[in-house]
mmCIF file with all atom_site columns, C-alpha atoms in Angstrom:
data_model
loop_
_atom_site.group_PDB
_atom_site.id
_atom_site.type_symbol
_atom_site.label_atom_id
_atom_site.label_alt_id
_atom_site.label_comp_id
_atom_site.label_asym_id
_atom_site.label_entity_id
_atom_site.label_seq_id
_atom_site.pdbx_PDB_ins_code
_atom_site.Cartn_x
_atom_site.Cartn_y
_atom_site.Cartn_z
_atom_site.occupancy
_atom_site.B_iso_or_equiv
_atom_site.pdbx_formal_charge
_atom_site.auth_seq_id
_atom_site.auth_comp_id
_atom_site.auth_asym_id
_atom_site.auth_atom_id
_atom_site.pdbx_PDB_model_num
ATOM 1  C CA . MET A 1 1  ? 4.002   -19.624 17.778  1.00 51.00 ? 1  MET A CA 1
ATOM 2  C CA . SER A 1 2  ? 7.372   -17.903 17.189  1.00 67.00 ? 2  SER A CA 1
ATOM 3  C CA . SER A 1 3  ? 7.869   -14.018 16.500  1.00 87.00 ? 3  SER A CA 1
ATOM 4  C CA . TYR A 1 4  ? 8.957   -14.344 12.872  1.00 94.00 ? 4  TYR A CA 1
ATOM 5  C CA . LYS A 1 5  ? 7.010   -11.910 10.674  1.00 95.00 ? 5  LYS A CA 1
ATOM 6  C CA . PRO A 1 6  ? 7.144   -12.620 6.528   1.00 96.00 ? 6  PRO A CA 1
ATOM 7  C CA . SER A 1 7  ? 7.874   -9.233  4.890   1.00 97.00 ? 7  SER A CA 1
ATOM 8  C CA . VAL A 1 8  ? 7.420   -9.669  0.682   1.00 98.00 ? 8  VAL A CA 1
ATOM 9  C CA . ASP A 1 9  ? 10.130  -7.687  -1.192  1.00 98.00 ? 9  ASP A CA 1
ATOM 10 C CA . ASN A 1 10 ? 9.919   -8.552  -4.439  1.00 98.00 ? 10 ASN A CA 1
ATOM 11 C CA . VAL A 1 11 ? 8.224   -11.808 -6.745  1.00 98.00 ? 11 VAL A CA 1
ATOM 12 C CA . ILE A 1 12 ? 9.278   -13.394 -9.517  1.00 97.00 ? 12 ILE A CA 1
ATOM 13 C CA . LEU A 1 13 ? 7.291   -15.549 -12.157 1.00 98.00 ? 13 LEU A CA 1
ATOM 14 C CA . ALA A 1 14 ? 9.075   -18.982 -12.141 1.00 97.00 ? 14 ALA A CA 1
ATOM 15 C CA . SER A 1 15 ? 6.648   -20.700 -14.325 1.00 97.00 ? 15 SER A CA 1
ATOM 16 C CA . SER A 1 16 ? 3.301   -20.820 -15.365 1.00 97.00 ? 16 SER A CA 1
ATOM 17 C CA . ASN A 1 17 ? 0.590   -23.267 -17.188 1.00 97.00 ? 17 ASN A CA 1
ATOM 18 C CA . GLU A 1 18 ? -1.867  -20.336 -18.304 1.00 92.00 ? 18 GLU A CA 1
ATOM 19 C CA . LYS A 1 19 ? -4.085  -23.379 -19.636 1.00 95.00 ? 19 LYS A CA 1
ATOM 20 C CA . ASP A 1 20 ? -4.539  -24.967 -16.619 1.00 96.00 ? 20 ASP A CA 1
ATOM 21 C CA . GLY A 1 21 ? -4.675  -21.625 -14.056 1.00 96.00 ? 21 GLY A CA 1
ATOM 22 C CA . LEU A 1 22 ? -1.211  -23.072 -12.466 1.00 97.00 ? 22 LEU A CA 1
ATOM 23 C CA . TYR A 1 23 ? 1.401   -20.621 -11.389 1.00 98.00 ? 23 TYR A CA 1
ATOM 24 C CA . GLU A 1 24 ? 4.677   -20.976 -9.297  1.00 98.00 ? 24 GLU A CA 1
ATOM 25 C CA . PHE A 1 25 ? 6.522   -17.635 -8.205  1.00 98.00 ? 25 PHE A CA 1
ATOM 26 C CA . ILE A 1 26 ? 9.793   -17.199 -6.158  1.00 98.00 ? 26 ILE A CA 1
ATOM 27 C CA . VAL A 1 27 ? 9.279   -15.004 -3.389  1.00 98.00 ? 27 VAL A CA 1
ATOM 28 C CA . HIS A 1 28 ? 11.917  -12.777 -1.680  1.00 97.00 ? 28 HIS A CA 1
ATOM 29 C CA . MET A 1 29 ? 11.432  -11.746 1.962   1.00 97.00 ? 29 MET A CA 1
ATOM 30 C CA . VAL A 1 30 ? 13.005  -8.894  3.325   1.00 97.00 ? 30 VAL A CA 1
ATOM 31 C CA . ASP A 1 31 ? 15.263  -10.982 5.213   1.00 95.00 ? 31 ASP A CA 1
ATOM 32 C CA . GLY A 1 32 ? 16.502  -12.455 2.802   1.00 95.00 ? 32 GLY A CA 1
ATOM 33 C CA . THR A 1 33 ? 14.244  -16.102 2.911   1.00 95.00 ? 33 THR A CA 1
ATOM 34 C CA . GLU A 1 34 ? 13.511  -17.041 -0.432  1.00 96.00 ? 34 GLU A CA 1
ATOM 35 C CA . CYS A 1 35 ? 10.220  -19.546 -0.776  1.00 97.00 ? 35 CYS A CA 1
ATOM 36 C CA . ARG A 1 36 ? 8.368   -21.414 -3.682  1.00 97.00 ? 36 ARG A CA 1
ATOM 37 C CA . VAL A 1 37 ? 4.716   -20.326 -3.936  1.00 98.00 ? 37 VAL A CA 1
ATOM 38 C CA . PHE A 1 38 ? 1.977   -22.093 -5.809  1.00 98.00 ? 38 PHE A CA 1
ATOM 39 C CA . TYR A 1 39 ? -1.230  -20.694 -6.993  1.00 98.00 ? 39 TYR A CA 1
ATOM 40 C CA . ASN A 1 40 ? -3.980  -22.043 -8.629  1.00 97.00 ? 40 ASN A CA 1
ATOM 41 C CA . ARG A 1 41 ? -5.748  -19.310 -10.498 1.00 95.00 ? 41 ARG A CA 1
ATOM 42 C CA . THR A 1 42 ? -9.507  -21.373 -11.140 1.00 90.00 ? 42 THR A CA 1
ATOM 43 C CA . PRO A 1 43 ? -12.164 -20.350 -10.258 1.00 92.00 ? 43 PRO A CA 1
ATOM 44 C CA . GLU A 1 44 ? -10.093 -17.627 -8.554  1.00 93.00 ? 44 GLU A CA 1
ATOM 45 C CA . TRP A 1 45 ? -6.317  -17.227 -7.114  1.00 96.00 ? 45 TRP A CA 1
ATOM 46 C CA . GLU A 1 46 ? -5.752  -19.525 -4.317  1.00 97.00 ? 46 GLU A CA 1
ATOM 47 C CA . LEU A 1 47 ? -2.317  -20.521 -2.391  1.00 98.00 ? 47 LEU A CA 1
ATOM 48 C CA . THR A 1 48 ? -1.947  -24.150 -3.414  1.00 97.00 ? 48 THR A CA 1
ATOM 49 C CA . ASN A 1 49 ? 1.471   -24.900 -1.562  1.00 97.00 ? 49 ASN A CA 1
ATOM 50 C CA . ILE A 1 50 ? 4.621   -23.336 -0.192  1.00 97.00 ? 50 ILE A CA 1
ATOM 51 C CA . SER A 1 51 ? 8.267   -24.461 0.641   1.00 96.00 ? 51 SER A CA 1
ATOM 52 C CA . ARG A 1 52 ? 11.403  -22.493 1.635   1.00 96.00 ? 52 ARG A CA 1
ATOM 53 C CA . LEU A 1 53 ? 14.057  -22.431 -0.755  1.00 94.00 ? 53 LEU A CA 1
ATOM 54 C CA . GLN A 1 54 ? 17.724  -23.963 0.563   1.00 89.00 ? 54 GLN A CA 1
ATOM 55 C CA . LYS A 1 55 ? 19.422  -20.865 0.291   1.00 88.00 ? 55 LYS A CA 1
ATOM 56 C CA . THR A 1 56 ? 19.605  -19.756 4.004   1.00 89.00 ? 56 THR A CA 1
ATOM 57 C CA . PRO A 1 57 ? 18.488  -21.426 7.133   1.00 94.00 ? 57 PRO A CA 1
ATOM 58 C CA . CYS A 1 58 ? 14.973  -21.464 7.813   1.00 95.00 ? 58 CYS A CA 1
ATOM 59 C CA . PRO A 1 59 ? 13.728  -17.803 9.859   1.00 95.00 ? 59 PRO A CA 1
ATOM 60 C CA . VAL A 1 60 ? 11.645  -19.992 12.640  1.00 95.00 ? 60 VAL A CA 1
ATOM 61 C CA . CYS A 1 61 ? 13.744  -23.148 13.285  1.00 95.00 ? 61 CYS A CA 1
ATOM 62 C CA . ARG A 1 62 ? 16.876  -22.258 11.765  1.00 94.00 ? 62 ARG A CA 1
ATOM 63 C CA . LYS A 1 63 ? 17.387  -25.458 10.276  1.00 91.00 ? 63 LYS A CA 1
ATOM 64 C CA . ASP A 1 64 ? 19.265  -25.294 6.672   1.00 89.00 ? 64 ASP A CA 1
ATOM 65 C CA . PHE A 1 65 ? 17.538  -28.546 5.747   1.00 88.00 ? 65 PHE A CA 1
ATOM 66 C CA . ILE A 1 66 ? 13.433  -29.260 4.550   1.00 89.00 ? 66 ILE A CA 1
ATOM 67 C CA . CYS A 1 67 ? 11.438  -27.718 6.875   1.00 94.00 ? 67 CYS A CA 1
ATOM 68 C CA . LYS A 1 68 ? 7.617   -27.149 7.357   1.00 94.00 ? 68 LYS A CA 1
ATOM 69 C CA . CYS A 1 69 ? 7.633   -23.601 9.210   1.00 95.00 ? 69 CYS A CA 1
ATOM 70 C CA . MET A 1 70 ? 6.182   -21.553 5.926   1.00 96.00 ? 70 MET A CA 1
ATOM 71 C CA . ASP A 1 71 ? 3.477   -23.127 6.019   1.00 96.00 ? 71 ASP A CA 1
ATOM 72 C CA . SER A 1 72 ? 2.303   -21.319 9.076   1.00 96.00 ? 72 SER A CA 1
ATOM 73 C CA . TYR A 1 73 ? 2.855   -18.265 6.836   1.00 97.00 ? 73 TYR A CA 1
ATOM 74 C CA . THR A 1 74 ? 0.609   -19.210 3.645   1.00 97.00 ? 74 THR A CA 1
ATOM 75 C CA . GLY A 1 75 ? -2.265  -16.693 5.024   1.00 97.00 ? 75 GLY A CA 1
ATOM 76 C CA . GLU A 1 76 ? 0.276   -13.806 5.685   1.00 97.00 ? 76 GLU A CA 1
ATOM 77 C CA . ILE A 1 77 ? 2.413   -14.571 2.506   1.00 98.00 ? 77 ILE A CA 1
ATOM 78 C CA . ASN A 1 78 ? -1.305  -14.700 0.744   1.00 98.00 ? 78 ASN A CA 1
ATOM 79 C CA . ARG A 1 79 ? -2.875  -11.500 2.106   1.00 98.00 ? 79 ARG A CA 1
ATOM 80 C CA . GLN A 1 80 ? 0.548   -9.706  1.537   1.00 98.00 ? 80 GLN A CA 1
ATOM 81 C CA . MET A 1 81 ? 0.813   -10.864 -2.520  1.00 97.00 ? 81 MET A CA 1
ATOM 82 C CA . GLU A 1 82 ? -2.943  -9.575  -2.751  1.00 96.00 ? 82 GLU A CA 1
ATOM 83 C CA . GLU A 1 83 ? -2.060  -6.345  -1.507  1.00 97.00 ? 83 GLU A CA 1
ATOM 84 C CA . GLY A 1 84 ? 1.064   -5.640  -3.109  1.00 97.00 ? 84 GLY A CA 1
ATOM 85 C CA . GLN A 1 85 ? -0.975  -6.891  -6.219  1.00 97.00 ? 85 GLN A CA 1
ATOM 86 C CA . TRP A 1 86 ? 1.764   -9.137  -7.525  1.00 97.00 ? 86 TRP A CA 1
ATOM 87 C CA . LEU A 1 87 ? -0.213  -11.723 -8.956  1.00 95.00 ? 87 LEU A CA 1
ATOM 88 C CA . GLU A 1 88 ? -1.583  -9.224  -11.336 1.00 94.00 ? 88 GLU A CA 1
ATOM 89 C CA . LYS A 1 89 ? 1.414   -7.546  -12.226 1.00 95.00 ? 89 LYS A CA 1
ATOM 90 C CA . LEU A 1 90 ? 2.932   -11.276 -12.743 1.00 95.00 ? 90 LEU A CA 1
ATOM 91 C CA . THR A 1 91 ? 0.373   -12.133 -14.812 1.00 93.00 ? 91 THR A CA 1
ATOM 92 C CA . ALA A 1 92 ? -0.719  -9.061  -16.810 1.00 87.00 ? 92 ALA A CA 1
ATOM 93 C CA . LYS A 1 93 ? -1.206  -9.597  -20.525 1.00 66.00 ? 93 LYS A CA 1
#
């Protein structure tokens, strides 16, 4: 495992299908990395998929093409999303 520590800086709601409880967020990290993060809200919030956007090289493996490195950090990113109350803030009516 690398020493990479993801740190959520900002989150944008990219799309949603509220009927099915599906949400897509763009998560901006402090280091400039951006990820597309998918959540299912039914029956409760669950991070279902994460992928790094190809704007900067991966902070873990340094590749500038598709890799699965961010999969290792779903727990930490989900924790920061919950602690920062991003899900509630971005989906509140």
